[in-house]
């Protein structure tokens, strides 16, 4: 039986659809292969320091850094580094926390470093306001501080010490992933100058162990509704003051070195470590930039208040 024109038309469209499907399949496979090769290439360059393909920072930025930290990116005046959280070395920095919380393999700790023209006291003033940290910390929704001890000195009377418990709740901007809550020990160590200012202030954060959370004497708050408990394996914020004096004009220029080290296991078993690392790497440098912005705002506001008060002392209003 001869094919009618209508059947021949349908046969032509069918062959066209098959060709289009093959073309789209080949294109998709090519894109997938290119992405895989690019990913492997980037990992190779990051893991081999002898290849001079990425920019090197001056020793003024990283001279005091642990060599285990590897340069990753730069964001303006903030350098971002990373290092693998070692699960095998029992002497590694996060070893005890890794064993306690059964951390997954392949996670990286990230570190942001910057030297800024903001006095250390201005930065610490903003940082120590725990509830106010939602203004500058990336994705932070809630922050509370409990059982804060008074500031005391160590045995040699050289350092100021303070401890507390901090609860933080973070929004995870990924559909289907609940908020992450962290319940942590917070330890402050400060080196004070004779004039009452500080030369160095360090804040350390580590998650409470399951035993500590269950201990009634700790009075740990319950997990927030709809949240998943994340684990802070050992994070630090370090503020170091640098003072350069010009004897000729008797002027003093103060800068502060900021180091934000973050080692976190968000406990997301449904996500690959590659995705988690790329998601988490922006947190330190975005938060450092946020802290700098708020500290500058407070610094300028306080300066305006001082100028206004001086004006009214010189020219008091008569009513």
Coordinates of C-alpha atoms in Angstrom, one line a residue, residues 101-230:
X101 CA 31.4 14.0 66.0
X102 CA 32.3 11.5 63.3
X103 CA 33.2 14.1 60.7
X104 CA 32.9 13.2 57.0
X105 CA 36.0 13.0 54.9
X106 CA 37.0 15.7 52.4
X107 CA 35.9 18.8 54.3
X108 CA 38.1 21.9 54.3
X109 CA 38.6 24.6 56.9
X110 CA 38.7 28.1 55.5
X111 CA 40.5 31.2 56.6
X112 CA 40.2 34.9 55.7
X113 CA 43.1 37.3 56.4
X114 CA 43.1 41.1 56.1
X115 CA 45.0 44.1 57.4
X116 CA 42.7 47.1 57.8
X117 CA 43.0 50.7 58.8
X118 CA 40.5 50.3 61.7
X119 CA 41.6 50.4 65.4
X120 CA 41.5 47.0 67.2
X121 CA 39.2 48.5 69.9
X122 CA 36.6 49.4 67.2
X123 CA 36.6 45.9 65.7
X124 CA 36.4 44.2 69.1
X125 CA 33.6 46.5 70.2
X126 CA 31.4 45.3 67.3
X127 CA 32.5 41.7 67.5
X128 CA 31.8 41.2 71.2
X129 CA 28.1 42.2 70.7
X130 CA 26.8 38.7 70.2
X131 CA 23.2 39.5 69.3
X132 CA 24.4 42.3 67.0
X133 CA 26.5 39.9 65.0
X134 CA 23.4 39.2 62.8
X135 CA 24.2 42.6 61.2
X136 CA 27.4 41.5 59.6
X137 CA 27.9 37.7 59.8
X138 CA 26.9 35.9 56.6
X139 CA 23.5 34.1 56.8
X140 CA 23.3 34.5 60.6
X141 CA 19.6 34.8 61.8
X142 CA 19.9 34.5 65.6
X143 CA 22.7 34.8 68.1
X144 CA 22.6 34.5 71.9
X145 CA 25.2 34.3 74.7
X146 CA 24.8 32.4 78.0
X147 CA 26.7 32.0 81.3
X148 CA 29.2 34.7 80.5
X149 CA 32.0 34.8 83.0
X150 CA 33.6 37.9 84.3
X151 CA 36.9 39.0 82.8
X152 CA 39.8 37.7 84.8
X153 CA 43.5 37.3 84.4
X154 CA 45.7 34.2 84.1
X155 CA 48.2 33.2 86.7
X156 CA 50.9 35.3 85.3
X157 CA 48.6 38.3 85.1
X158 CA 49.5 38.9 81.4
X159 CA 46.3 37.9 79.7
X160 CA 42.6 38.6 80.2
X161 CA 40.3 35.6 80.0
X162 CA 36.6 35.2 79.6
X163 CA 34.3 32.3 78.7
X164 CA 30.7 31.8 77.8
X165 CA 28.3 29.6 75.7
X166 CA 27.0 30.9 72.4
X167 CA 24.0 29.7 70.3
X168 CA 23.9 30.7 66.6
X169 CA 21.2 29.9 64.0
X170 CA 22.1 30.2 60.3
X171 CA 19.9 30.3 57.3
X172 CA 20.8 27.8 54.6
X173 CA 19.8 29.3 51.2
X174 CA 19.3 25.9 49.6
X175 CA 15.8 24.5 49.0
X176 CA 15.0 21.5 51.2
X177 CA 17.9 22.2 53.7
X178 CA 16.8 23.3 57.2
X179 CA 18.5 26.0 59.3
X180 CA 21.7 25.0 61.0
X181 CA 22.1 25.7 64.7
X182 CA 25.4 25.8 66.6
X183 CA 25.8 25.5 70.3
X184 CA 29.4 26.4 71.2
X185 CA 31.9 27.2 73.9
X186 CA 33.3 30.7 73.4
X187 CA 36.7 31.6 74.9
X188 CA 38.2 35.1 74.8
X189 CA 41.9 35.7 75.4
X190 CA 43.3 39.3 75.3
X191 CA 46.7 40.9 75.8
X192 CA 46.2 44.3 77.4
X193 CA 48.5 47.3 77.1
X194 CA 49.4 49.6 80.0
X195 CA 47.0 52.3 78.7
X196 CA 44.1 49.9 78.8
X197 CA 44.0 49.2 75.0
X198 CA 44.7 45.8 73.6
X199 CA 47.5 44.5 71.4
X200 CA 45.8 41.2 70.6
X201 CA 42.4 39.6 71.1
X202 CA 41.5 36.0 70.2
X203 CA 38.0 34.4 70.2
X204 CA 37.8 30.6 70.0
X205 CA 34.7 28.6 69.3
X206 CA 34.1 24.8 69.6
X207 CA 30.8 22.9 69.8
X208 CA 29.6 21.4 73.0
X209 CA 29.9 17.6 73.1
X210 CA 26.7 15.5 73.3
X211 CA 27.6 14.8 76.9
X212 CA 27.9 18.5 77.7
X213 CA 24.6 19.2 76.1
X214 CA 22.9 16.6 78.3
X215 CA 24.6 17.7 81.5
X216 CA 22.0 19.5 83.5
X217 CA 24.6 21.8 85.0
X218 CA 25.4 23.3 81.6
X219 CA 21.8 24.5 81.2
X220 CA 22.2 24.2 77.4
X221 CA 19.2 25.6 75.4
X222 CA 17.1 23.1 73.5
X223 CA 17.5 22.7 69.7
X224 CA 15.3 25.3 67.9
X225 CA 12.2 24.0 66.1
X226 CA 13.0 22.9 62.5
X227 CA 16.7 23.2 62.9
X228 CA 19.6 20.7 62.5
X229 CA 22.6 20.8 64.9
X230 CA 25.8 21.8 63.0

